[in-house]
Amino acid sequence: MMASGVGEQAHGSVASQFYSNEEETAFDMTTSEKVVELLNQAALISTEEKLIVLKQVQELIINKDPSLLDNFLDEIIAFQTDKSIEVRKFVIGFIEEACKRDNELLLRLIANLNMLMRDESVNVVKKAILTLTQLYKVALQWLVRIKSVSDMQEACWDMMTQIKEDVLALLDSDNDGVRTHAIKFTESLIITLSPRTPDSDTPKKQEGDISLDKIPKDHTYIRYDTLCEEGKSALEQLLKFMVHPAISSINLTTALGSLATLARQRPMFMSEVVQAYETLHANLPPTLAKSQVSSVRKNLKLHLVSVLKHPSSVDFQGQISTLLLDLGMSQSEITRCTPATVQPRKRLHHEPYVEGKRIKMDAPLAEDDEDKEEPAPVVTPKPSSSVGTQSAIDLTAEFLLPLLTPDNVANLVLISMVYLPEVMPASFQATYTPVESAGTDAQIKHLARLMATQMTGAGLGPGLELCKARDEEVKEEDGGAGESSSKDPLIIRKLSAVSLGQAISVVGAPAAYKTPITEEAPQIKKLPEPILPTSQPKAPGASGRKKVFKLADVVQPFSEAQIEKLSNMAIKRILLSEKVIAQSGMSHVRVKLLARLVTQFEGGKKNDLLQFILEDMRGRSELAFSLLYHEYNEYLSQQPSGSLDSYEHCLYTLLSGLQEKPEQRDGLFTKLVLEAPVITDSALEVIQRYCEDESRVYLGMSTLKELILKRPSRQYQYLNVLLNLSSHEKEKVRSTALSFIKRMYEKEHLKDCIEKFALTYMQFLVHPNPPSLLFGAGEDTEVASPWTEETVRQCLYLYLSLLPLNHRLVHELAAVYTEAIADIKRSVLRVIEQPIRGMGMSSPDLLLLVENCPKGAETLVTRCLHILTDKVPPSPELVERVRDLYHKRVPDVRFLIPVINGLEKNEVIQALPKLIKLNPIVVKEVFNRLLGTQHSEGSSSMSPLTPGELLIALHNIDSSKCDMKSIIKATNLCFGEKNVYTSEVLAVVMQQLMEQTPLPILLMRTVIQSLTMYPRLAGFVMNILARLILKQVWKYPKVWEGFVKCCQRTKPQSYNVLLQLPPPQLASVFERCPEMREPLLQHVHSFTPHQQAHIPASIMAVLEANSRKPEPEPQPELHHPEIIEEREVPVPKHISMPAPVSQAEPPAPTPVEFTEPPPAQQQQIPRREEVEEPMEQEETDHAALEVMTEDASQQVEVTEEASQSNSISEKTDEPMEESAARPVDVADQPKEESEDVLPEAGESSVD
Amino acid sequence: MVPHRLVVVRERGFDVRSFGTGTHVKLPGPAPDKPNIYDFKTTYEQMYNDLVRKDKELYTQNGILHMLDRNKRIKTRPERFQSCKEQFDLVITCEERVYDQVLEDLNSREQESLQPVHVINVDIQDNHEEATLGAFLICELCQCIQHTDDMENEMDELLQEFEEKSQRPFLHTVCFY
């Protein structure tokens, strides 16, 4: 077992310690000086120290030297406005001590206490209540002592009375603790304001306390009667408080304790207390949890026992024992607690309290009652004498007892079955004990009592009516004095019990009053009668109980349905009188009346009114608002337990009415939304629906925007609605939402929320499937459907529209992008164009993204680069970032494409080999950029390379870095751009290429192609050809082959060029194209003899030669893909025995060389078939070789690499020749040699 | 067995006191029906020495000596709740019987200041596991209570929450000094 004491005693001890030290050091100071010094200190120090110091002061001026109290009062009281709660509580404690020490101070301090009672901290208020509990007694005692009361003192007492009322009102406080304190105050007040009697069980410490019996009846200001009434009223309030259906368990516990205290200290209240206990036991508040029920029952037991132990409980022992038995106490225990029956002292002592007048009344009243109670046999133990004080429950129980026949009870049970709740209530479960003594008299009596308790609680039964009549009578007798307590606790309890509903329905069931009602009716009607004799003293004796006209006799109460119908009609009449009332200028009254009336009724009428409003919402908007406010007001008035349902229904109906009506464009909807006191969830749904209506989306969202901006308390909820709309499937709704959100985004406080939402949505993209949220299901579970373009977009709309406003967000996209699946990536790439363009290439965040380029986001970055440079040339900063990225981090040449025009010339040339190897579409894009053929703005002047330079660069690509095929494709792209590659440009290109040494392999191809494009270049080409002869073109097999082909094409112009060839080469030409010889010969014959004389004989010999003769000639290339196509004839068949030619030496037939193991074997050969070929060519015949080549070509189709090998071989025959000519060099040249050359070599060797 | 639970709570900075409610201090003995009984005047030191003398091994093994050792560092002797006249804000009991005793005691005192004291019972079986669990539960409860702005107003709800969380019923009431 533990106890936790927060604070005070600890402070106390520290304080005393401090105090004693202080005393030692400053013993020569006077107390007054000490106090001054301490107070000065207190103003400056922390709360904790302040409390210590203040306590010292209190000690000094209250206990040590009270004469100082007056001097320093104001200084201490000044601390009542201190920030610290503890300090303020101290001030209250000080007030208490000071007033106890010197009662006169009450005059000055009562107002302060009043102020502190209204402190904002409940802890201060509670302390004030505690203090007031003490000071009320102090004040009363003080004033009673004074015989002549001054004006000041009167005012003081008035204020005390006022504060007392305020505290009683706090029984309804919102705060549980405050209520608890108020209950204790009420308890103490009741004890003070009621007379102590000899059987009072008064605690020793309170022996001296004042109580009503010590108040002189002749006091000048304090009225005995008034106090007496106030005390009774307080008791009533306490009892009323007890039966509140929603009372908290602690309040209930407190009240139970208070009642026990009352019963022991003021046994005159024993009856009320026991009855309250009984009522409570039968009607535990339904709001209590199971464990609370146990706690309350435990308390009830404890207090019942303590009451039982009091000797005055003797009259109630039966009831108390029954209760205790029900609470699980054994009979023996109960007996142990029951005091030995002493001489019953009873009520005689109490009678003076009711001022004696009651005694006079009792006699005739008792008689009267006896007469009327004929049908119910009197079973009370003390029949006549007790009637006066018999409670309503007693009377009703007596009345019920004979009616509880087995038949009736069975009926009751059957009827009440219908009303049983679905689930057993916690309180029932906790309290249920099997009925052991069913059917016995005791049990029937107990049952009658239980039912009587219920009935009285519900305001039914003869006993209640009787008591009421009796009370009224007493009050009337009392005249003016009784007026203040006109609130009958029983009547009030009836109201609160009605709201309980369920409990009553059992009692109120037909069987319950079927039998009684006939017998009961006359009783009820006669009840007011006893009043008559007193007002008209002649009546009773003369007319007795003869027939008197009574309204109740001749009228019947309406049935429920009738009441309902009549009230409906009444309201309808008010509704329909719209115009008439408007003419009279009183429509505001009608509006108010309707709103008030309807708010108080349930269901039907409300709907009627709402329907009526909606019929003409414009004209009846005033009514609508009035109704709405009334509903809200109703809700507020029921705080804290009130429900918003009714208000919500009203707002929802109005809004949906407006929403469903077509063409309401006058802003009534907006007005209603903005002026409604609270927007409920369902109303928000209507607003959302409104926003989703394409024809109203703007108005709807403006309204929503207003809500967001003007109702900050729930703005995030409103904002969320708008945000959800940003991914709406309707384009118009979405775009409007987005444009509104963009505007909100400028507001700092909303920014985060919007951003978070956008990012959350974007984060969905990393999930394997789109969350169901996107399909409007509203739940976050993932549906197995795959991502679609549409769902991806849904996740991105908001984000993308924020992106241009906040570039920083781009990094989040990159993060998501790297994790998303390929489909999503593609969609993302498609949708980012607009926003990225909007950001522009100067955006630091975009540049940063490029610079950092997260792994996996390369494609994203590339896409961004493309978008940025699509229309505008890249900025130097961008180029710099990309260059950096390319060189240092991700050497993917594709990065360079978007910024290619920003690169240096040599950078482009360096990148070319990689660029042209890319996908043809991409290569085309590159060329478009370089040639400026893509878009008008990026003119070709921007390009680092002129078209000519580009073409030249292509020719000069190192064959080890790029395969020939790609280069050829690239040049083809150039030729495709006829506008750029004009004849002039091509001429310059050819000129420059021709001047290079060694000659580029593709030279002749380009020449031929230029010629095909521009036939008028023929003359220029002839010139080129002639120059090539000077450069010994035959040393470059590839070029030579092209040369021959070119000549073939350009005949007859080329005849002159051919004639310039040395004889062996000319022979080689004829070897290739035998059909050329005859025309050339004829051409020579057409010469003038003089001209013919210039033709060397050796040439002529070649021209005239008929027989084939092997000529030393460079080995022609086997197949240049393009050229082969053009030739239409497989090359190998026409190839003469090739003769390797070394550059340095004149051509010589050296066929033997080829039988040597080919250098290919020494090369690093990557592919198998290529290795095999040279092997086989040594041993196999031509046919076998052909098979092999076929084999190889088949494989070409299979693998891409193989095709590359083909083209590689094409460009490598030169070195091959070299090696053939100079075998020693073989080792030096291995890499450039290729495999495909070999089949040709094989062929030749076979030849 | 009780005070060792207190240690947990104490270490976390509450202003806590622990009490017994019986007429005597009972410690486990060699058999369930032979407990060691002391009156409230006996110091922990004396109990410790007494038990060491009786059967050091047994009482070391069942942790009693350890517990006494720790307790004597906290205070010299056990205290009886009924004899303590200080006022507390909150009393926590670990057994319904004790709760009843506390209630009876508090209700039998004469009311004076009307300062409320809340009494809460958390049923904890007297074994080590339960005691440890219970200690943490109580500690957490105390922390929550201390963090409330207005203990009295929030207590009800807090206890409901704890009941639900811990799946054990709490008894709760308020008495007045």
CSV table of N, CA and C in Angstrom, one decimal, chain A residues 999-1046:
chain,number,residue,atom,x,y,z
A,999,LEU,N,44.0,7.9,-96.1
A,999,LEU,CA,42.7,8.3,-96.6
A,999,LEU,C,41.7,7.6,-95.7
A,1000,PRO,N,40.6,8.3,-95.3
A,1000,PRO,CA,39.5,7.6,-94.6
A,1000,PRO,C,38.9,6.5,-95.4
A,1001,ILE,N,38.5,5.5,-94.7
A,1001,ILE,CA,38.0,4.3,-95.4
A,1001,ILE,C,36.7,4.7,-96.2
A,1002,LEU,N,36.0,5.5,-95.6
A,1002,LEU,CA,34.7,5.7,-96.2
A,1002,LEU,C,34.7,6.8,-97.3
A,1003,LEU,N,35.9,7.3,-97.6
A,1003,LEU,CA,36.0,8.4,-98.5
A,1003,LEU,C,35.2,8.2,-99.8
A,1004,MET,N,35.5,7.1,-100.4
A,1004,MET,CA,34.9,6.9,-101.7
A,1004,MET,C,33.4,6.7,-101.6
A,1005,ARG,N,33.0,6.1,-100.5
A,1005,ARG,CA,31.6,5.9,-100.3
A,1005,ARG,C,30.9,7.2,-100.3
A,1006,THR,N,31.5,8.1,-99.6
A,1006,THR,CA,30.9,9.5,-99.5
A,1006,THR,C,31.0,10.1,-100.9
A,1007,VAL,N,32.0,9.9,-101.6
A,1007,VAL,CA,32.1,10.6,-102.9
A,1007,VAL,C,31.0,10.1,-103.8
A,1008,ILE,N,30.8,8.7,-103.8
A,1008,ILE,CA,29.8,8.2,-104.6
A,1008,ILE,C,28.4,8.7,-104.2
A,1009,GLN,N,28.2,8.7,-102.9
A,1009,GLN,CA,26.9,9.2,-102.4
A,1009,GLN,C,26.7,10.6,-102.8
A,1010,SER,N,27.7,11.5,-102.6
A,1010,SER,CA,27.6,12.9,-103.0
A,1010,SER,C,27.2,13.0,-104.5
A,1011,LEU,N,27.9,12.2,-105.2
A,1011,LEU,CA,27.6,12.2,-106.7
A,1011,LEU,C,26.2,11.8,-107.0
A,1012,THR,N,25.7,10.8,-106.3
A,1012,THR,CA,24.3,10.3,-106.5
A,1012,THR,C,23.4,11.5,-106.2
A,1013,MET,N,23.7,12.2,-105.1
A,1013,MET,CA,22.8,13.2,-104.7
A,1013,MET,C,22.9,14.4,-105.6
A,1014,TYR,N,24.1,14.7,-106.0
A,1014,TYR,CA,24.3,15.9,-106.8
A,1014,TYR,C,25.1,15.5,-108.0
A,1015,PRO,N,24.5,15.1,-109.1
A,1015,PRO,CA,25.2,14.6,-110.3
A,1015,PRO,C,26.1,15.7,-110.9
A,1016,ARG,N,25.7,16.9,-110.6
A,1016,ARG,CA,26.5,18.0,-111.2
A,1016,ARG,C,27.9,18.1,-110.6
A,1017,LEU,N,28.1,17.4,-109.5
A,1017,LEU,CA,29.4,17.4,-108.9
A,1017,LEU,C,30.4,16.5,-109.7
A,1018,ALA,N,29.9,15.9,-110.8
A,1018,ALA,CA,30.7,14.9,-111.5
A,1018,ALA,C,32.1,15.5,-111.8
A,1019,GLY,N,32.1,16.7,-112.3
A,1019,GLY,CA,33.4,17.3,-112.7
A,1019,GLY,C,34.4,17.4,-111.5
A,1020,PHE,N,33.8,17.8,-110.4
A,1020,PHE,CA,34.6,17.9,-109.2
A,1020,PHE,C,35.1,16.6,-108.8
A,1021,VAL,N,34.2,15.6,-108.9
A,1021,VAL,CA,34.6,14.2,-108.5
A,1021,VAL,C,35.8,13.7,-109.4
A,1022,MET,N,35.7,14.0,-110.7
A,1022,MET,CA,36.8,13.6,-111.6
A,1022,MET,C,38.1,14.2,-111.1
A,1023,ASN,N,38.0,15.4,-110.7
A,1023,ASN,CA,39.2,16.0,-110.1
A,1023,ASN,C,39.7,15.3,-108.9
A,1024,ILE,N,38.8,14.9,-108.1
A,1024,ILE,CA,39.2,14.2,-106.9
A,1024,ILE,C,39.8,12.8,-107.3
A,1025,LEU,N,39.2,12.2,-108.2
A,1025,LEU,CA,39.7,10.9,-108.6
A,1025,LEU,C,41.1,11.0,-109.1
A,1026,ALA,N,41.3,12.0,-109.9
A,1026,ALA,CA,42.6,12.2,-110.4
A,1026,ALA,C,43.6,12.4,-109.3
A,1027,ARG,N,43.2,13.2,-108.3
A,1027,ARG,CA,44.1,13.5,-107.2
A,1027,ARG,C,44.4,12.3,-106.4
A,1028,LEU,N,43.4,11.4,-106.4
A,1028,LEU,CA,43.6,10.2,-105.6
A,1028,LEU,C,44.6,9.3,-106.3
A,1029,ILE,N,44.7,9.3,-107.6
A,1029,ILE,CA,45.7,8.5,-108.3
A,1029,ILE,C,47.1,9.0,-107.8
A,1030,LEU,N,47.2,10.3,-107.7
A,1030,LEU,CA,48.4,10.8,-107.2
A,1030,LEU,C,48.8,10.3,-105.8
A,1031,LYS,N,47.7,10.1,-105.1
A,1031,LYS,CA,48.0,9.6,-103.7
A,1031,LYS,C,48.0,8.1,-103.6
A,1032,GLN,N,48.2,7.5,-104.8
A,1032,GLN,CA,48.3,6.0,-104.9
A,1032,GLN,C,47.1,5.3,-104.2
A,1033,VAL,N,46.0,5.7,-104.6
A,1033,VAL,CA,44.8,5.2,-104.0
A,1033,VAL,C,44.7,3.7,-103.8
A,1034,TRP,N,45.3,3.0,-104.8
A,1034,TRP,CA,45.2,1.5,-104.7
A,1034,TRP,C,45.8,0.9,-103.5
A,1035,LYS,N,46.6,1.7,-102.8
A,1035,LYS,CA,47.2,1.2,-101.6
A,1035,LYS,C,46.1,1.0,-100.5
A,1036,TYR,N,45.0,1.7,-100.6
A,1036,TYR,CA,43.9,1.5,-99.6
A,1036,TYR,C,42.8,0.7,-100.3
A,1037,PRO,N,42.8,-0.6,-100.0
A,1037,PRO,CA,42.0,-1.5,-100.7
A,1037,PRO,C,40.5,-1.0,-100.7
A,1038,LYS,N,40.1,-0.6,-99.6
A,1038,LYS,CA,38.7,-0.2,-99.5
A,1038,LYS,C,38.4,1.0,-100.4
A,1039,VAL,N,39.3,1.9,-100.3
A,1039,VAL,CA,39.1,3.1,-101.1
A,1039,VAL,C,39.2,2.8,-102.6
A,1040,TRP,N,40.2,2.0,-102.8
A,1040,TRP,CA,40.4,1.6,-104.2
A,1040,TRP,C,39.2,0.9,-104.8
A,1041,GLU,N,38.6,0.1,-104.0
A,1041,GLU,CA,37.4,-0.6,-104.5
A,1041,GLU,C,36.4,0.5,-104.9
A,1042,GLY,N,36.2,1.4,-104.0
A,1042,GLY,CA,35.3,2.5,-104.2
A,1042,GLY,C,35.7,3.3,-105.4
A,1043,PHE,N,36.9,3.5,-105.5
A,1043,PHE,CA,37.5,4.3,-106.7
A,1043,PHE,C,37.0,3.6,-108.0
A,1044,VAL,N,37.2,2.3,-108.0
A,1044,VAL,CA,36.9,1.6,-109.3
A,1044,VAL,C,35.4,1.7,-109.5
A,1045,LYS,N,34.6,1.6,-108.4
A,1045,LYS,CA,33.2,1.6,-108.6
A,1045,LYS,C,32.8,3.0,-109.0
A,1046,CYS,N,33.4,4.0,-108.5
A,1046,CYS,CA,33.1,5.4,-108.9
A,1046,CYS,C,33.3,5.6,-110.4
